XYZ file of C-alpha atoms in Angstrom:
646
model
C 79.873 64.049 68.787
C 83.353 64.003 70.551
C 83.050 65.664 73.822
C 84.635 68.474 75.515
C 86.103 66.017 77.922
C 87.744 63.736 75.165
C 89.096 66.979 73.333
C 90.900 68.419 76.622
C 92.059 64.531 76.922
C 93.329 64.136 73.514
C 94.770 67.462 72.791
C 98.355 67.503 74.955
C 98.771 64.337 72.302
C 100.217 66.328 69.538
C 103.479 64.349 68.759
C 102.157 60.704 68.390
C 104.655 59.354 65.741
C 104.505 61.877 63.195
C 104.672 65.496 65.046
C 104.091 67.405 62.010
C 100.153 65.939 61.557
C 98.957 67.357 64.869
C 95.132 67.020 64.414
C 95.366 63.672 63.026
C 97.354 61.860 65.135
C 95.163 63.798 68.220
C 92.310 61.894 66.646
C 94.198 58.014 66.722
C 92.545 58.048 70.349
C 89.291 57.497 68.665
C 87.328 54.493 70.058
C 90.402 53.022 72.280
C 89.694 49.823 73.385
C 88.360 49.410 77.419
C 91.018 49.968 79.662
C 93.312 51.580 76.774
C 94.746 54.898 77.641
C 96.810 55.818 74.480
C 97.411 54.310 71.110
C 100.546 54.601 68.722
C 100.572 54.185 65.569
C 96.787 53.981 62.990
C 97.801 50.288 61.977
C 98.804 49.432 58.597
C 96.334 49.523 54.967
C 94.887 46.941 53.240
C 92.319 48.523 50.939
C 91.081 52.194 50.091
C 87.781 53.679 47.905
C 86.596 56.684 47.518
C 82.794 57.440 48.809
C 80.833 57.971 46.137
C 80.240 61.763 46.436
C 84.267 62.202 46.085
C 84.441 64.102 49.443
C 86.141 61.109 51.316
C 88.303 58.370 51.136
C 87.496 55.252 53.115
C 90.745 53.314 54.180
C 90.427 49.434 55.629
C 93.493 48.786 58.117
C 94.628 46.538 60.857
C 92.459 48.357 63.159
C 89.144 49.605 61.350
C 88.137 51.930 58.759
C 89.469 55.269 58.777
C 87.705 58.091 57.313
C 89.744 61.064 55.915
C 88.686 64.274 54.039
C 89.877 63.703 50.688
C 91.031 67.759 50.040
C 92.570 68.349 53.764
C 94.068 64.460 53.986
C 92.490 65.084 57.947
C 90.945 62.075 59.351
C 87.362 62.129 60.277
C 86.541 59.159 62.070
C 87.454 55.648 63.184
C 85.167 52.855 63.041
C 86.253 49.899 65.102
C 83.566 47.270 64.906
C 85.581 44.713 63.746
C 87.931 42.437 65.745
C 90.775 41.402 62.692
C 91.841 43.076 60.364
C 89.668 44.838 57.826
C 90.459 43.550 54.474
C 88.350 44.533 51.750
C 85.660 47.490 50.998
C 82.544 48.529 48.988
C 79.984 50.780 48.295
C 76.121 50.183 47.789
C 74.868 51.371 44.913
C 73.067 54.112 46.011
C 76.118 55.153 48.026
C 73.982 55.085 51.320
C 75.762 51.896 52.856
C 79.383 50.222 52.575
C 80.361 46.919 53.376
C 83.653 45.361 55.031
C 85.374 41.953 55.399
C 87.526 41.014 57.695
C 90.450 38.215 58.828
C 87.813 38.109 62.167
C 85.469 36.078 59.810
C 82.949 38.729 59.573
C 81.254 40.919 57.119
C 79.762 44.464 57.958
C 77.411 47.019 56.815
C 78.012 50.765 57.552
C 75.285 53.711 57.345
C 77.941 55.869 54.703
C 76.509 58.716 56.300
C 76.706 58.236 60.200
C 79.634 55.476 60.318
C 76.869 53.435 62.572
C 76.926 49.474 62.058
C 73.282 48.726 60.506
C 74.434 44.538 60.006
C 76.782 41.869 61.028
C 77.033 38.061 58.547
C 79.133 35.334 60.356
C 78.184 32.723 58.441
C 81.989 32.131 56.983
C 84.504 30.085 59.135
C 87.975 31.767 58.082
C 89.033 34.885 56.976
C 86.648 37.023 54.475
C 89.095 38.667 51.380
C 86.201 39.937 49.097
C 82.697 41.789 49.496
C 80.642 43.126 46.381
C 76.960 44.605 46.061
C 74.852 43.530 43.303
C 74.211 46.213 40.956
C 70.293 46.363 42.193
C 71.918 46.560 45.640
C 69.795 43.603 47.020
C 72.650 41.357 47.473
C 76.080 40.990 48.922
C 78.769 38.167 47.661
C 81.763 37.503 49.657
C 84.601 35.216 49.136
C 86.604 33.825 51.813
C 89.924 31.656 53.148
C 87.430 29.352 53.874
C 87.060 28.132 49.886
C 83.228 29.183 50.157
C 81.322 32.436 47.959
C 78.626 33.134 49.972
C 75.263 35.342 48.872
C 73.308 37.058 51.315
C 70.195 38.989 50.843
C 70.344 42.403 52.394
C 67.144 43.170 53.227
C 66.501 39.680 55.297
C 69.949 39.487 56.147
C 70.060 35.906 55.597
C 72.163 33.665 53.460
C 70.893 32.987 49.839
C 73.391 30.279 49.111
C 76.718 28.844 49.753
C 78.913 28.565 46.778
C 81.463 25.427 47.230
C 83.659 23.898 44.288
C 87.116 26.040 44.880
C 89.862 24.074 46.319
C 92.018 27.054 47.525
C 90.986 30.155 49.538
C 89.188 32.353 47.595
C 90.295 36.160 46.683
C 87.750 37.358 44.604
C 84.060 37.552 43.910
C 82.232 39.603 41.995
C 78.844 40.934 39.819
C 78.645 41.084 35.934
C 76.946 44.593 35.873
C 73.717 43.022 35.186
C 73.514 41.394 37.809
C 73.218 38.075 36.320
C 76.254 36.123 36.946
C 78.709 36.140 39.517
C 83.374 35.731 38.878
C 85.304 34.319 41.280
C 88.969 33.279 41.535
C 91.295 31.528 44.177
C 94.820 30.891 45.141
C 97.071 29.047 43.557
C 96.330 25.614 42.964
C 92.571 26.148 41.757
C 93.811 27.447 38.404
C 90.940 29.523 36.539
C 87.650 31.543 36.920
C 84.480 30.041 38.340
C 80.854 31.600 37.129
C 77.937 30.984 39.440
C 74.352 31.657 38.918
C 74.180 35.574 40.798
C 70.917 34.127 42.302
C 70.722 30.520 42.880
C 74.316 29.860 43.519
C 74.232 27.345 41.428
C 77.375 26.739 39.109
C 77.795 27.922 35.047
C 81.717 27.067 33.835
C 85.079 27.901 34.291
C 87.531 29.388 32.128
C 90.793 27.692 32.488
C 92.175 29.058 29.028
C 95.828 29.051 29.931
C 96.177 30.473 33.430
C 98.106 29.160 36.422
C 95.979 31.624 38.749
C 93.497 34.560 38.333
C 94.098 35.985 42.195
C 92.046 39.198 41.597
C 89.123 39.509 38.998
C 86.879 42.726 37.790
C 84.324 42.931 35.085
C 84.657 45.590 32.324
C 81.777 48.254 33.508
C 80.000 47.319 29.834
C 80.041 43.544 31.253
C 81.104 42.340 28.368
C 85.437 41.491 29.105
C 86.057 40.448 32.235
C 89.853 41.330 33.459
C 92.176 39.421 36.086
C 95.567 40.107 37.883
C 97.211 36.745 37.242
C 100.328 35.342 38.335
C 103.038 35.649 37.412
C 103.203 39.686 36.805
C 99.711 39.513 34.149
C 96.598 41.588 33.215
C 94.305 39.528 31.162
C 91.229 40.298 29.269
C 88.440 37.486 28.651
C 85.672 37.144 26.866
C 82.696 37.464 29.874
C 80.279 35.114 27.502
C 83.055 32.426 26.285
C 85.507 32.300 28.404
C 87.939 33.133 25.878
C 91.340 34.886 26.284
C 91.497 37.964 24.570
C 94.278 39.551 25.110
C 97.201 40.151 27.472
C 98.415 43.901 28.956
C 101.584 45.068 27.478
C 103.946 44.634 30.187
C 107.757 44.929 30.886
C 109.993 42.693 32.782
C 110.215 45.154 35.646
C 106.032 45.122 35.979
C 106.438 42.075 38.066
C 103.473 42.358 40.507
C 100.374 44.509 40.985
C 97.771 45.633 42.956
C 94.010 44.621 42.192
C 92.474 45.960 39.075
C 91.094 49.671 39.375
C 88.578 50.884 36.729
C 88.062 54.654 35.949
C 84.714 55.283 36.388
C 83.869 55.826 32.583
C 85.392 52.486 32.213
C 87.433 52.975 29.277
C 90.453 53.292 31.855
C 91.765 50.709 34.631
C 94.557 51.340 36.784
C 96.996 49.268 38.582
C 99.630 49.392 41.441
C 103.226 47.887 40.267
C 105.728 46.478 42.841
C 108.569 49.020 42.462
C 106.111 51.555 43.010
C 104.615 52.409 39.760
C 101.062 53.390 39.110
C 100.060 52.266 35.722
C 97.333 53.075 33.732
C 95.804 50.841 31.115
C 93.182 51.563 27.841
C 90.620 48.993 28.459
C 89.904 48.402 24.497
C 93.441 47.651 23.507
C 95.075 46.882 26.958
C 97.845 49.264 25.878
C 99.711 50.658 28.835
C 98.661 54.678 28.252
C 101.145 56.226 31.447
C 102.738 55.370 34.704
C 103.349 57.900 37.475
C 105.816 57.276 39.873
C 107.959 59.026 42.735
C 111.722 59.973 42.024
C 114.724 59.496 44.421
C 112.529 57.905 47.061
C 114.044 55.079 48.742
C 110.770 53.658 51.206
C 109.022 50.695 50.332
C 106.291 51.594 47.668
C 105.362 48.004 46.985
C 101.848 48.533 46.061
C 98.572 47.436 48.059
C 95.288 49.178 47.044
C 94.383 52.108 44.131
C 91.209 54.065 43.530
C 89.969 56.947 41.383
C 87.864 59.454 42.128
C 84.436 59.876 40.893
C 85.265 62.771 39.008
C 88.239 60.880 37.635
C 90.441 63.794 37.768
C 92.437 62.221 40.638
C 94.012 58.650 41.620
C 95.082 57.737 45.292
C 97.695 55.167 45.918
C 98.219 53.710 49.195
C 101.966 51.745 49.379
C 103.793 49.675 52.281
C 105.334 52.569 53.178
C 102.424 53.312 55.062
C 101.619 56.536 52.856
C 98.534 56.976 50.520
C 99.250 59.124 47.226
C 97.225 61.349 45.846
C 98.074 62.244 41.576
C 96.412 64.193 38.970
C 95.610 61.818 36.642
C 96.026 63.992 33.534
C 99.259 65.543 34.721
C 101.080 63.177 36.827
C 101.573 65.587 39.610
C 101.929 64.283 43.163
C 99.146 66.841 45.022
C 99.033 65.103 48.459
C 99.738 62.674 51.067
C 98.425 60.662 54.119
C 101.033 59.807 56.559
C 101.091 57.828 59.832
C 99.884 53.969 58.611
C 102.581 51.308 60.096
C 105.000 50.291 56.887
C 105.510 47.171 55.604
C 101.605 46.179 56.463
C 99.681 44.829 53.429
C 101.743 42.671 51.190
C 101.231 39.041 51.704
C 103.216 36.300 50.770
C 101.549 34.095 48.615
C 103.168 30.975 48.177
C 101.216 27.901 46.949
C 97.847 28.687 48.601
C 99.118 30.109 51.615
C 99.077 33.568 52.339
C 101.319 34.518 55.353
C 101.168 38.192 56.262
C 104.385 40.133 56.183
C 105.832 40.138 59.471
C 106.021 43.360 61.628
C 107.391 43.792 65.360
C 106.589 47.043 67.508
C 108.986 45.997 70.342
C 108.295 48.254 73.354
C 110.431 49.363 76.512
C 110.143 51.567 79.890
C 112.790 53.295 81.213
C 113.860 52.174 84.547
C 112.390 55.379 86.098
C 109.000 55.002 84.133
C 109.847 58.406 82.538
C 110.629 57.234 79.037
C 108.630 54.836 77.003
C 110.384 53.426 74.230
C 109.441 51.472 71.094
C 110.868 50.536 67.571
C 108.719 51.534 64.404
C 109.856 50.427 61.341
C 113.268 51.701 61.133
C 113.165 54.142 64.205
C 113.300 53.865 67.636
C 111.244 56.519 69.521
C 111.130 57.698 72.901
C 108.270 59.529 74.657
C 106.846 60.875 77.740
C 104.079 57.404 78.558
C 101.785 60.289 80.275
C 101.625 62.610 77.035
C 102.672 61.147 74.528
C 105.200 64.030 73.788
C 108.427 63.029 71.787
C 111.652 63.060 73.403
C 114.212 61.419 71.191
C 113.885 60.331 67.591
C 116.740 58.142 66.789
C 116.959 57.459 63.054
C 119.934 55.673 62.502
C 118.874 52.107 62.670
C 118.292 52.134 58.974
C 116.848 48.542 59.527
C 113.525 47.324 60.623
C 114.042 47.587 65.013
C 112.872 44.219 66.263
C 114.244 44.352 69.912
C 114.651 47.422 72.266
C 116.059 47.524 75.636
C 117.399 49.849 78.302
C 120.644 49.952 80.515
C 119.893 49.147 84.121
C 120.479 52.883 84.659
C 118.196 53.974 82.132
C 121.349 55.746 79.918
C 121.814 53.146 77.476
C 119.394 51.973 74.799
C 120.176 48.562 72.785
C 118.620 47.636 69.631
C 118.531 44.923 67.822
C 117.236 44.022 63.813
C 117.386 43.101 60.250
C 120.892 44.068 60.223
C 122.119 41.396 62.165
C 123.735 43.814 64.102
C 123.501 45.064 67.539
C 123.871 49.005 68.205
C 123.982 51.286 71.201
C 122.454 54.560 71.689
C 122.280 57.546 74.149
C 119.182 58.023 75.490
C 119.248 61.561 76.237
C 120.832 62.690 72.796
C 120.049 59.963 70.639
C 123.804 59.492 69.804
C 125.230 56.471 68.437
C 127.569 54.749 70.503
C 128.563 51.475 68.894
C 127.727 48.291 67.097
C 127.978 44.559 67.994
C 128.628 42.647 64.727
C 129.040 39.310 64.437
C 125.631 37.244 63.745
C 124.580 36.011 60.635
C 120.808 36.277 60.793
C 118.556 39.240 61.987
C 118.438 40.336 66.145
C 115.167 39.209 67.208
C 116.182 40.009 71.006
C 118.533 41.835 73.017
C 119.190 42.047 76.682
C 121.505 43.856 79.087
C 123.067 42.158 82.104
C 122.115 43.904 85.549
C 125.380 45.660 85.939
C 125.263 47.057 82.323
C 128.551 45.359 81.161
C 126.925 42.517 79.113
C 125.070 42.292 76.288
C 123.189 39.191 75.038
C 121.917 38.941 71.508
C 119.685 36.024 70.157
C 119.186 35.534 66.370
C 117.622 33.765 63.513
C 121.180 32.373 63.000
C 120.446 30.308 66.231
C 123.043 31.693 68.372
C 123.127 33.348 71.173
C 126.098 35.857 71.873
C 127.290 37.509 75.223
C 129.126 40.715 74.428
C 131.667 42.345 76.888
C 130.591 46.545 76.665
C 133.585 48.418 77.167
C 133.530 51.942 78.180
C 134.909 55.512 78.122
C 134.270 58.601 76.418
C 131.918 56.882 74.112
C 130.410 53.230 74.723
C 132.601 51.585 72.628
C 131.898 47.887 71.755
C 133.869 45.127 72.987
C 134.951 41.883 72.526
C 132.684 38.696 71.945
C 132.905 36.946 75.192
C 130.976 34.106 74.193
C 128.867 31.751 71.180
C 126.073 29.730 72.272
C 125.035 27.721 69.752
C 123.264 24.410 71.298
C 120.314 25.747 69.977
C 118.936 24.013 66.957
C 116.460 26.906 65.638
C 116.454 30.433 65.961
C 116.689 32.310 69.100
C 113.951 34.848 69.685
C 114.225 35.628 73.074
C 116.825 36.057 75.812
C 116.828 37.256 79.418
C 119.420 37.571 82.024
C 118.853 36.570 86.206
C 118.515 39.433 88.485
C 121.820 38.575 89.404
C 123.194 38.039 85.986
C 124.759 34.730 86.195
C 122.651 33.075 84.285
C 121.361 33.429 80.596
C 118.200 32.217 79.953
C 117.245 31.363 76.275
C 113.744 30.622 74.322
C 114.048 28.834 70.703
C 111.943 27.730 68.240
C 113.239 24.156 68.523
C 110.759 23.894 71.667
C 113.605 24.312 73.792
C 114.521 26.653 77.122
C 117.808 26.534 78.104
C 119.636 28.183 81.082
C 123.428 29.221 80.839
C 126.404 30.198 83.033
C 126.920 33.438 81.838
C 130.628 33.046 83.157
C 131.324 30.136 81.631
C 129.625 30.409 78.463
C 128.258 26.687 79.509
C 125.006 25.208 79.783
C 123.713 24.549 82.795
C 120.017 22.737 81.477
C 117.731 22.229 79.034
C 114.106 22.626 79.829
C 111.773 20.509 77.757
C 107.462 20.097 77.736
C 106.563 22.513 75.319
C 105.290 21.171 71.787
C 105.532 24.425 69.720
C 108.481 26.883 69.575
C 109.816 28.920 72.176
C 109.244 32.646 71.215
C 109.686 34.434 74.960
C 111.361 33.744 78.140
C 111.178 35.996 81.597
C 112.593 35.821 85.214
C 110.644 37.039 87.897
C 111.670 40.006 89.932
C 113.427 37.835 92.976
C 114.989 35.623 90.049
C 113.207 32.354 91.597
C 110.773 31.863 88.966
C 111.274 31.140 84.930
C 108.570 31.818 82.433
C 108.317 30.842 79.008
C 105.883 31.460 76.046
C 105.553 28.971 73.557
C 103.453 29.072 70.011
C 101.767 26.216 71.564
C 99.761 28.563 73.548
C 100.713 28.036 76.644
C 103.008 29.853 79.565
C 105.048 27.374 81.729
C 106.618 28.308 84.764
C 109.910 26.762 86.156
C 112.079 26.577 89.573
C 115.237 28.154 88.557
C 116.666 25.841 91.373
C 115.825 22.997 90.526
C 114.635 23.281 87.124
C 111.067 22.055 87.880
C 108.041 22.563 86.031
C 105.500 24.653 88.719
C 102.515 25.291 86.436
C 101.210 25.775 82.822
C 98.839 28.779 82.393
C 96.622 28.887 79.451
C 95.235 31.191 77.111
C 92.344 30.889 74.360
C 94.549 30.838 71.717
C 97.886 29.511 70.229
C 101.116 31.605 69.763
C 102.182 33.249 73.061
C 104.640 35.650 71.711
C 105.594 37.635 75.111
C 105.535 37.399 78.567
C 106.615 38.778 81.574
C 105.975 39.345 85.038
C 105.016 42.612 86.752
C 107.636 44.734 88.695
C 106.500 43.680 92.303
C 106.344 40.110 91.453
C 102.759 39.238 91.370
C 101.304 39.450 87.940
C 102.361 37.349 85.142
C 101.265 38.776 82.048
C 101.340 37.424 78.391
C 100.072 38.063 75.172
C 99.015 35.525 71.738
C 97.003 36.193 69.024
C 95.007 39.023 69.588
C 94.407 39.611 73.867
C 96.888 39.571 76.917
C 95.953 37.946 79.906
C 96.934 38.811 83.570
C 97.370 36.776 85.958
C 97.399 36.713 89.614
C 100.157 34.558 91.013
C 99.205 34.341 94.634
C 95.937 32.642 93.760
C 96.296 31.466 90.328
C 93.599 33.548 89.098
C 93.280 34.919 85.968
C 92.264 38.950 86.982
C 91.633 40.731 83.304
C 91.890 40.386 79.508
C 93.095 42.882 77.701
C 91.285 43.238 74.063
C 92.505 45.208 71.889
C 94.613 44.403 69.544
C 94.042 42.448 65.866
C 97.011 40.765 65.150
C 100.110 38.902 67.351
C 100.723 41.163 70.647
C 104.554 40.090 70.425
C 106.169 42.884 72.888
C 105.147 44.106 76.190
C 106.640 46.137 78.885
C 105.573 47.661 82.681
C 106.213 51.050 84.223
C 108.187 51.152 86.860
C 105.125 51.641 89.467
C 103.076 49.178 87.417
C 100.146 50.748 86.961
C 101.022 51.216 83.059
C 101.026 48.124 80.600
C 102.667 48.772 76.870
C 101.796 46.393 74.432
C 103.366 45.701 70.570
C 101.728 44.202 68.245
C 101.791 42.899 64.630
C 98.810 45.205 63.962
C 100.600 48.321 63.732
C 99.839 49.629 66.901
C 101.006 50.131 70.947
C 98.743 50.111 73.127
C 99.272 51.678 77.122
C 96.910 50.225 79.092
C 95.500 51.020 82.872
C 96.585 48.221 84.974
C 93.593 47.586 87.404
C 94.149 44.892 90.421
């Protein structure tokens, strides 16, 4: 039960990112992490079902499981056990336990009714895609990144059998409805379906029947077709018993992609996602395509990334990279509700030749130089709100581009942002006016930085260059001229900073390199070597004495801006350091890689607190003005603001 202290804490929250859904974005302070004050955002989906009553819809994200209430669209609950994201979801049979996988190697079981963990199986070594009950609900398969099916026994807990033989990460596993057998299927390069034993492990054949890749398999509930979601853009129907191809889904030139196969529960009905936004549904017998439902005059990203139907099968819900989940009436068509507040652009991955590289997302954050304003880019808006309560000040809209960089003006007026665009723009921070655009680069803003006196701009790109911009000003901030091209760089340029001072220009690349410029000049002053992965983030220290840099290698080094010296290499416990920067009185240096931020103390070289929190690349961070306040970005779809303790 939540208690009267964590409602009077959570209730001045009522404009977290989407103002209109008071009580549910109240509730995204659910199970904050230690020494977490506030979240933004609920992360991004990966996978939904329905509970098998109907009353609830279970949602797998970046961060946990979300509960909602299915007729409301209010979430319920938050469960947080795992440390990755949560990837895939399923029900017992008896509807009395679910089961989760997750890119933290894990799989989970739930109590369905009290949200409680009953279970915890570590036994795979890489990212788990798939989990499945047997239809007597004594056994669990899971597939994983790791190229293994494993089988557990659920009431031991214990591994039955390890199923090796695929040569790719493996998407899919599951049941025939007997129980019998067990499908699986893997990434491209490990063409076809592979049919185990369901209770030995041991292997039965492999249909191969003219298929370059069966990513996401489902047996007919009358076990006797089994269907896969094959690439390129197919629905196929095999014989379960043979192996042999029966028949291909109608499809259209534009039905280029889909979600994983969806069956109605009668089972004479299966339902896919399509990539322009589409919901199809499909008559099992005949693999005819019966209707699609789809949104008109809607412009967001509906790429698709999980379906389910209701037990009643009167309703379908559809959750999209917009961030949204759907909710239509499947006999009419008609659009009935929707669940807002997921981070866009979260769930599609990239598959390209075995590799699955999730779509990129930045969450860049910012403090105003009086610590009144916190500031951060979402998607394609930059929002600005009290860091206390949470309470939106400005909404700026106009972006119209996905905001990777956000800065402010030295006197806290101006707001630069930087993106997709490849253009630079200025805004007011009290109004959230537009004031002007630096164009000029050829590859998307991945940093931007103002000059202490306010009347430079830097801008690194993909495009790696970095550009010093001359802002010119009157009744509006009106862009000026390009002062300067630096373009020694021989990758892209994700991070820039200026000195104190703002003579010099420091840069961080990808080609491993830090390099220091005269800002005057437009001329390079040094190069500064020793890391062996790229560069993504660069910092000064407050007194401008001090360099840092944060390298995908996973290290922080530390350099004399005199003399250019290397002073010490700080460490974390993984790879990718994607930001860094030092706290305002000079004594912290804090940076963030994979999943925690470290602090550091730099009087004794002591490493003071980790920071856990986050599932995915913490690639932004940003202090108060006192210091006592820590924001952190990440690819998960959150911020974090975090109590700094020293």
């Amino acid at each position: 039960m939540k208690t009267v202290s964590l409602l009077l804490t959570i209730l001045p929250l009522i404009f977290l990112l989407c103002p209109s859904t008071v009580l549910a974005q109240a509730k995204e302070q659910w199970n904050l992490p230690p020494g977490a004050k506030m979240r933004l955002g609920k992360g991004g989906i990966n996978a939904i079902a329905y509970f098998p009553d109907g009353t609830k819809l279970a949602v797998t994200s970046t961060i946990g499981i979300y509960i909602y209430d299915v007729h409301t669209g209010e979430s319920l609950d938050l469960l947080t056990g795992h440390t990755g994201p949560v990837n895939s979801i399923a029900f017992s049979p008896d509807g009395a336990t679910f089961a989760t996988t997750s890119d933290d190697n894990t799989v989970q079981l739930w109590d369905a009714n009290t949200g409680q963990r009953k279970a915890r199986f570590v036994e795979h070594t890489d990212a788990v895609n798939s989990v499945a009950f047997s239809p007597d609900g004594e056994r669990l398969a899971t597939s994983s990144d790791d190229r293994t099916v494993r089988l557990y026994n659920l009431h031991t807990a214990e591994q039955i059998a390890r199923l090796d033989g695929h040569t790719t990460p493996v998407y899919s596993a599951v049941f025939s409805p007997d129980g019998t057998v067990l499908a699986s299927s893997a990434a491209w390069g490990d063409a076809g379906i592979r049919i185990w034993d369901a209770h030995t492990g041991e292997p039965l054949k492999t249909f191969t029947e003219d298929t370059d890749w069966a990513e996401y398999i489902v047996y007919s509930p009358d076990g006797r077709t089994l269907i896969s979601r094959d690439t390129p853009g197919e629905i196929n129907f095999w014989d379960a018993d043979t192996g042999k191809k029966l028949r291909t889904c109608e499809t259209e030139d534009w039905m280029n992609d889909f979600t994983p196969i969806t069956f109605a529960p009668d089972g004479q009905t299966c339902a896919t996602g399509l990539e322009d936004g589409y919901i199809a549904l499909w008559d099992v017998n005949s693999g005819r395509l019966l209707k699609t439902f789809e949104l008109e005059d809607y412009d967001g990203d509906l790429s698709p990334s999980s379906a389910a139907f209701s037990p009643d099968e009167q309703t379908i819900a559809f959750a999209s990279e917009d961030g949204t989940i759907r909710f239509w009436e499947v006999n009419t068509g008609k659009l009935t509700k929707t669940i807002t507040g997921h981070a866009p652009h979260l769930s599609a991955t990239q598959k390209t030749e075995g590799s699955r590289q999730p779509a990129e997302r930045t969450f860049p954050v910012a403090y105003s130089p009086d610590g009144n304003t916190f500031a951060y880019g979402y998607d394609t808006q930059i929002l600005m709100r009290n860091p206390e309560t949470g309470e939106l000040r400005t909404a700026i809209t106009g972006p119209r581009e996905t905001v990777r960089s956000v800065t402010y003006s030295s006197d806290g007026r101006i707001l630069a942002s930087g993106g997709d665009t490849m253009k630079a723009r200025l805004w007011d921070v009290e109004t959230g006016r537009f004031l002007g655009t630096f164009a000029g680069h050829t590859g998307p803003i991945y940093s931007v930085a103002f000059s202490a006196d306010g009347g430079m701009l830097a801008t690194g790109s993909q495009d790696n260059t970095v550009r010093l911009w001359k802002i010119r000003t009157g009744e509006l901030y009106l862009i000026g001229k390009l002062l300067q091209t630096l373009s020694e760089h021989g990758n892209d340029v994700p991070s820039v900073a200026f000195s104190p001072d703002g003579n010099i220009l420091a840069t961080g690349s990808h080609d491993m390199t830090v390099r220091l410029w005269n800002t005057a000049a437009g001329s390079l002053l040094k190069t500064l070597e020793g890391h062996t992965g790229g560069v993504h983030t660069v910092a000064y220290s407050p007194d401008g004495k001090t360099l840092a840099s944060g390298s995908w290698d996973g290290t922080v080094r530390l350099w004399n801006t005199e003399t250019y010296q290397h002073l010490k290499t700080f460490r974390g416990h993984a790879l990718n350091v994607a930001s860094v920067l030092f706290s305002p009185d000079g004594n912290l240096l804090v940076f963030g890689n994979d999943d925690t931020i470290y602090l550091w103390d730099l009087s004794t070289e002591n490493l003071i607190d980790t920071l856990k929190g986050h599932t995915d690349t913490v690639d932004s961070l940003a202090f108060s003005a006192d210091g006592k306040t820590l924001a952190s970005g990440s690819r998960d779809g959150t911020i974090l603001l975090w109590e700094v303790k020293r």
